[in-house]
Amino acid sequence: MTNRLSRAFDDLTTGWRTHSHSPANLTILVVDDEAPIREYLRRVLDTAGHITHMASEADEAMTIAASLGQFDVLVTDLMMPGTRGDELARRLRASEPGLKVLYVTGRSDELFEERSVLWEDEAFLEKPCTPKSVLEAVALVTSGRIPTVAA
């Protein structure tokens, strides 16, 4: 089964590997309590040339962030056991105000329940998501636009 999934991922990503939609070599902290989602995001981001660090919950993410000192993007699930992704972003921004945040969530309705708009330097992506949409969302949150790629 793992080999089938790996081949399917390779087939799916062949077209966009050489045409990454986001700036290369970003340092990205991925936080999700579901291991398959973390691995999927790691593989998409690594394949595009980014440096990824993984955490399964907020406290682990805070420790990793402290050891990194500075990083470019937080990619986080919104609903996780313990601390929610938006609270994690708020805590990280206390020391890194310009931190870019991408919420990858299956519950965008809950993201907007308490807030009618996203803050500056934030975007969200609904699960499930394609590799292309992940990279476009990272490009959007880091540069404010989605680069067009010539065929």
mmCIF file of C-alpha atoms in Angstrom:
data_model
loop_
_atom_site.group_PDB
_atom_site.id
_atom_site.type_symbol
_atom_site.label_atom_id
_atom_site.label_comp_id
_atom_site.label_asym_id
_atom_site.label_seq_id
_atom_site.Cartn_x
_atom_site.Cartn_y
_atom_site.Cartn_z
ATOM 1 C CA MET A 1 0.000 0.000 0.000
ATOM 2 C CA THR A 2 2.793 2.446 0.870
ATOM 3 C CA ASN A 3 4.441 1.861 -2.513
ATOM 4 C CA ARG A 4 1.117 2.522 -4.259
ATOM 5 C CA LEU A 5 0.678 5.769 -2.343
ATOM 6 C CA SER A 6 4.245 6.794 -3.090
ATOM 7 C CA ARG A 7 3.790 6.105 -6.816
ATOM 8 C CA ALA A 8 0.466 7.968 -6.824
ATOM 9 C CA PHE A 9 2.128 10.962 -5.136
ATOM 10 C CA ASP A 10 4.989 10.878 -7.663
ATOM 11 C CA ASP A 11 2.500 10.776 -10.540
ATOM 12 C CA LEU A 12 0.497 13.627 -9.047
ATOM 13 C CA THR A 13 3.509 15.842 -8.412
ATOM 14 C CA THR A 14 5.450 15.297 -11.635
ATOM 15 C CA GLY A 15 3.850 18.298 -13.326
ATOM 16 C CA TRP A 16 4.485 20.843 -10.581
ATOM 17 C CA ARG A 17 7.823 19.728 -9.157
ATOM 18 C CA THR A 18 9.886 21.779 -11.530
ATOM 19 C CA HIS A 19 7.451 24.707 -11.456
ATOM 20 C CA SER A 20 7.033 25.449 -7.770
ATOM 21 C CA HIS A 21 4.396 28.102 -7.159
ATOM 22 C CA SER A 22 6.069 29.520 -4.079
ATOM 23 C CA PRO A 23 9.490 30.997 -3.422
ATOM 24 C CA ALA A 24 12.053 28.252 -2.814
ATOM 25 C CA ASN A 25 14.045 27.646 0.340
ATOM 26 C CA LEU A 26 11.483 28.914 2.834
ATOM 27 C CA THR A 27 11.753 27.557 6.358
ATOM 28 C CA ILE A 28 8.310 26.248 7.277
ATOM 29 C CA LEU A 29 6.981 24.881 10.559
ATOM 30 C CA VAL A 30 4.136 22.404 9.982
ATOM 31 C CA VAL A 31 1.869 21.655 12.943
ATOM 32 C CA ASP A 32 -0.887 19.051 12.719
ATOM 33 C CA ASP A 33 -2.012 16.407 15.176
ATOM 34 C CA GLU A 34 -2.595 13.899 12.357
ATOM 35 C CA ALA A 35 0.630 12.176 11.249
ATOM 36 C CA PRO A 36 -0.559 11.413 7.669
ATOM 37 C CA ILE A 37 -1.416 15.091 7.123
ATOM 38 C CA ARG A 38 1.973 16.215 8.502
ATOM 39 C CA GLU A 39 3.766 13.730 6.241
ATOM 40 C CA TYR A 40 1.752 14.810 3.193
ATOM 41 C CA LEU A 41 2.542 18.490 3.804
ATOM 42 C CA ARG A 42 6.213 17.709 4.503
ATOM 43 C CA ARG A 43 6.513 15.824 1.254
ATOM 44 C CA VAL A 44 4.794 18.544 -0.797
ATOM 45 C CA LEU A 45 6.892 21.318 0.751
ATOM 46 C CA ASP A 46 10.196 19.395 0.652
ATOM 47 C CA THR A 47 9.628 18.451 -2.981
ATOM 48 C CA ALA A 48 9.210 22.154 -3.779
ATOM 49 C CA GLY A 49 12.568 22.941 -2.152
ATOM 50 C CA HIS A 50 11.439 24.206 1.233
ATOM 51 C CA ILE A 51 12.968 23.328 4.604
ATOM 52 C CA THR A 52 10.288 21.846 6.830
ATOM 53 C CA HIS A 53 10.108 21.210 10.550
ATOM 54 C CA MET A 54 7.295 19.114 11.986
ATOM 55 C CA ALA A 55 5.297 19.239 15.222
ATOM 56 C CA SER A 56 2.253 17.296 16.347
ATOM 57 C CA GLU A 57 0.968 19.870 18.838
ATOM 58 C CA ALA A 58 1.418 23.448 20.016
ATOM 59 C CA ASP A 59 3.912 22.915 22.859
ATOM 60 C CA GLU A 60 6.204 20.944 20.556
ATOM 61 C CA ALA A 61 5.827 23.686 17.933
ATOM 62 C CA MET A 62 6.798 26.358 20.481
ATOM 63 C CA THR A 63 9.942 24.387 21.376
ATOM 64 C CA ILE A 64 10.900 23.946 17.716
ATOM 65 C CA ALA A 65 10.210 27.611 16.980
ATOM 66 C CA ALA A 66 12.457 28.658 19.876
ATOM 67 C CA SER A 67 15.266 26.452 18.581
ATOM 68 C CA LEU A 68 14.890 27.815 15.038
ATOM 69 C CA GLY A 69 14.958 31.413 16.158
ATOM 70 C CA GLN A 70 13.296 32.587 12.972
ATOM 71 C CA PHE A 71 11.276 30.884 10.258
ATOM 72 C CA ASP A 72 9.178 32.046 7.333
ATOM 73 C CA VAL A 73 5.801 30.323 7.559
ATOM 74 C CA LEU A 74 3.668 28.508 10.106
ATOM 75 C CA VAL A 75 1.407 25.937 8.440
ATOM 76 C CA THR A 76 -1.012 24.735 11.093
ATOM 77 C CA ASP A 77 -4.208 22.826 11.545
ATOM 78 C CA LEU A 78 -6.883 24.922 13.226
ATOM 79 C CA MET A 79 -8.468 22.323 15.492
ATOM 80 C CA MET A 80 -5.959 20.300 17.506
ATOM 81 C CA PRO A 81 -6.144 18.778 20.980
ATOM 82 C CA GLY A 82 -5.061 21.332 23.553
ATOM 83 C CA THR A 83 -4.102 24.589 21.869
ATOM 84 C CA ARG A 84 -5.867 25.604 18.649
ATOM 85 C CA GLY A 85 -3.823 26.669 15.612
ATOM 86 C CA ASP A 86 -4.950 30.299 15.792
ATOM 87 C CA GLU A 87 -3.883 30.488 19.449
ATOM 88 C CA LEU A 88 -0.517 28.941 18.520
ATOM 89 C CA ALA A 89 -0.097 31.609 15.830
ATOM 90 C CA ARG A 90 -0.926 34.346 18.360
ATOM 91 C CA ARG A 91 1.651 32.974 20.806
ATOM 92 C CA LEU A 92 4.365 32.702 18.150
ATOM 93 C CA ARG A 93 3.638 36.210 16.895
ATOM 94 C CA ALA A 94 4.330 37.628 20.341
ATOM 95 C CA SER A 95 8.029 37.212 19.533
ATOM 96 C CA GLU A 96 7.757 37.151 15.719
ATOM 97 C CA PRO A 97 5.105 39.756 14.736
ATOM 98 C CA GLY A 98 5.611 39.367 10.983
ATOM 99 C CA LEU A 99 5.139 35.594 10.958
ATOM 100 C CA LYS A 100 3.139 34.338 7.978
ATOM 101 C CA VAL A 101 0.440 31.778 8.833
ATOM 102 C CA LEU A 102 -1.381 29.277 6.658
ATOM 103 C CA TYR A 103 -4.281 27.467 8.319
ATOM 104 C CA VAL A 104 -4.904 24.100 6.688
ATOM 105 C CA THR A 105 -8.264 23.022 8.036
ATOM 106 C CA GLY A 106 -11.312 20.946 7.374
ATOM 107 C CA ARG A 107 -13.236 23.342 9.620
ATOM 108 C CA SER A 108 -12.970 26.797 8.090
ATOM 109 C CA ASP A 109 -16.417 27.602 9.490
ATOM 110 C CA GLU A 110 -14.911 27.413 12.993
ATOM 111 C CA LEU A 111 -12.044 29.689 11.959
ATOM 112 C CA PHE A 112 -14.520 32.408 11.013
ATOM 113 C CA GLU A 113 -16.965 31.761 13.859
ATOM 114 C CA GLU A 114 -15.147 34.130 16.207
ATOM 115 C CA ARG A 115 -13.398 36.266 13.568
ATOM 116 C CA SER A 116 -15.010 37.665 10.450
ATOM 117 C CA VAL A 117 -11.669 38.205 8.681
ATOM 118 C CA LEU A 118 -8.133 36.845 8.765
ATOM 119 C CA TRP A 119 -5.346 38.988 10.126
ATOM 120 C CA GLU A 120 -2.647 40.387 7.890
ATOM 121 C CA ASP A 121 -0.183 37.714 6.696
ATOM 122 C CA GLU A 122 -2.723 34.891 7.123
ATOM 123 C CA ALA A 123 -4.456 32.585 4.685
ATOM 124 C CA PHE A 124 -6.422 29.395 4.943
ATOM 125 C CA LEU A 125 -6.682 26.273 2.833
ATOM 126 C CA GLU A 126 -9.536 23.810 3.110
ATOM 127 C CA LYS A 127 -8.729 20.106 3.565
ATOM 128 C CA PRO A 128 -8.430 18.008 1.547
ATOM 129 C CA CYS A 129 -5.994 19.950 -0.613
ATOM 130 C CA THR A 130 -3.840 19.214 -3.632
ATOM 131 C CA PRO A 131 -0.069 19.726 -3.754
ATOM 132 C CA LYS A 132 -0.611 22.613 -6.170
ATOM 133 C CA SER A 133 -3.081 24.344 -3.834
ATOM 134 C CA VAL A 134 -0.677 23.963 -0.869
ATOM 135 C CA LEU A 135 2.123 25.638 -2.824
ATOM 136 C CA GLU A 136 -0.169 28.353 -4.161
ATOM 137 C CA ALA A 137 -1.372 29.111 -0.628
ATOM 138 C CA VAL A 138 2.220 29.317 0.651
ATOM 139 C CA ALA A 139 3.039 31.684 -2.219
ATOM 140 C CA LEU A 140 -0.023 33.778 -1.454
ATOM 141 C CA VAL A 141 0.767 34.155 2.234
ATOM 142 C CA THR A 142 4.475 34.877 1.640
ATOM 143 C CA SER A 143 4.282 37.194 -1.355
ATOM 144 C CA GLY A 144 0.682 38.350 -1.490
ATOM 145 C CA ARG A 145 0.166 36.792 -4.906
ATOM 146 C CA ILE A 146 0.084 33.492 -6.717
ATOM 147 C CA PRO A 147 2.818 33.433 -9.365
ATOM 148 C CA THR A 148 1.763 32.401 -12.834
ATOM 149 C CA VAL A 149 3.753 29.634 -14.447
ATOM 150 C CA ALA A 150 4.311 29.487 -18.188
ATOM 151 C CA ALA A 151 3.505 26.104 -19.634
#
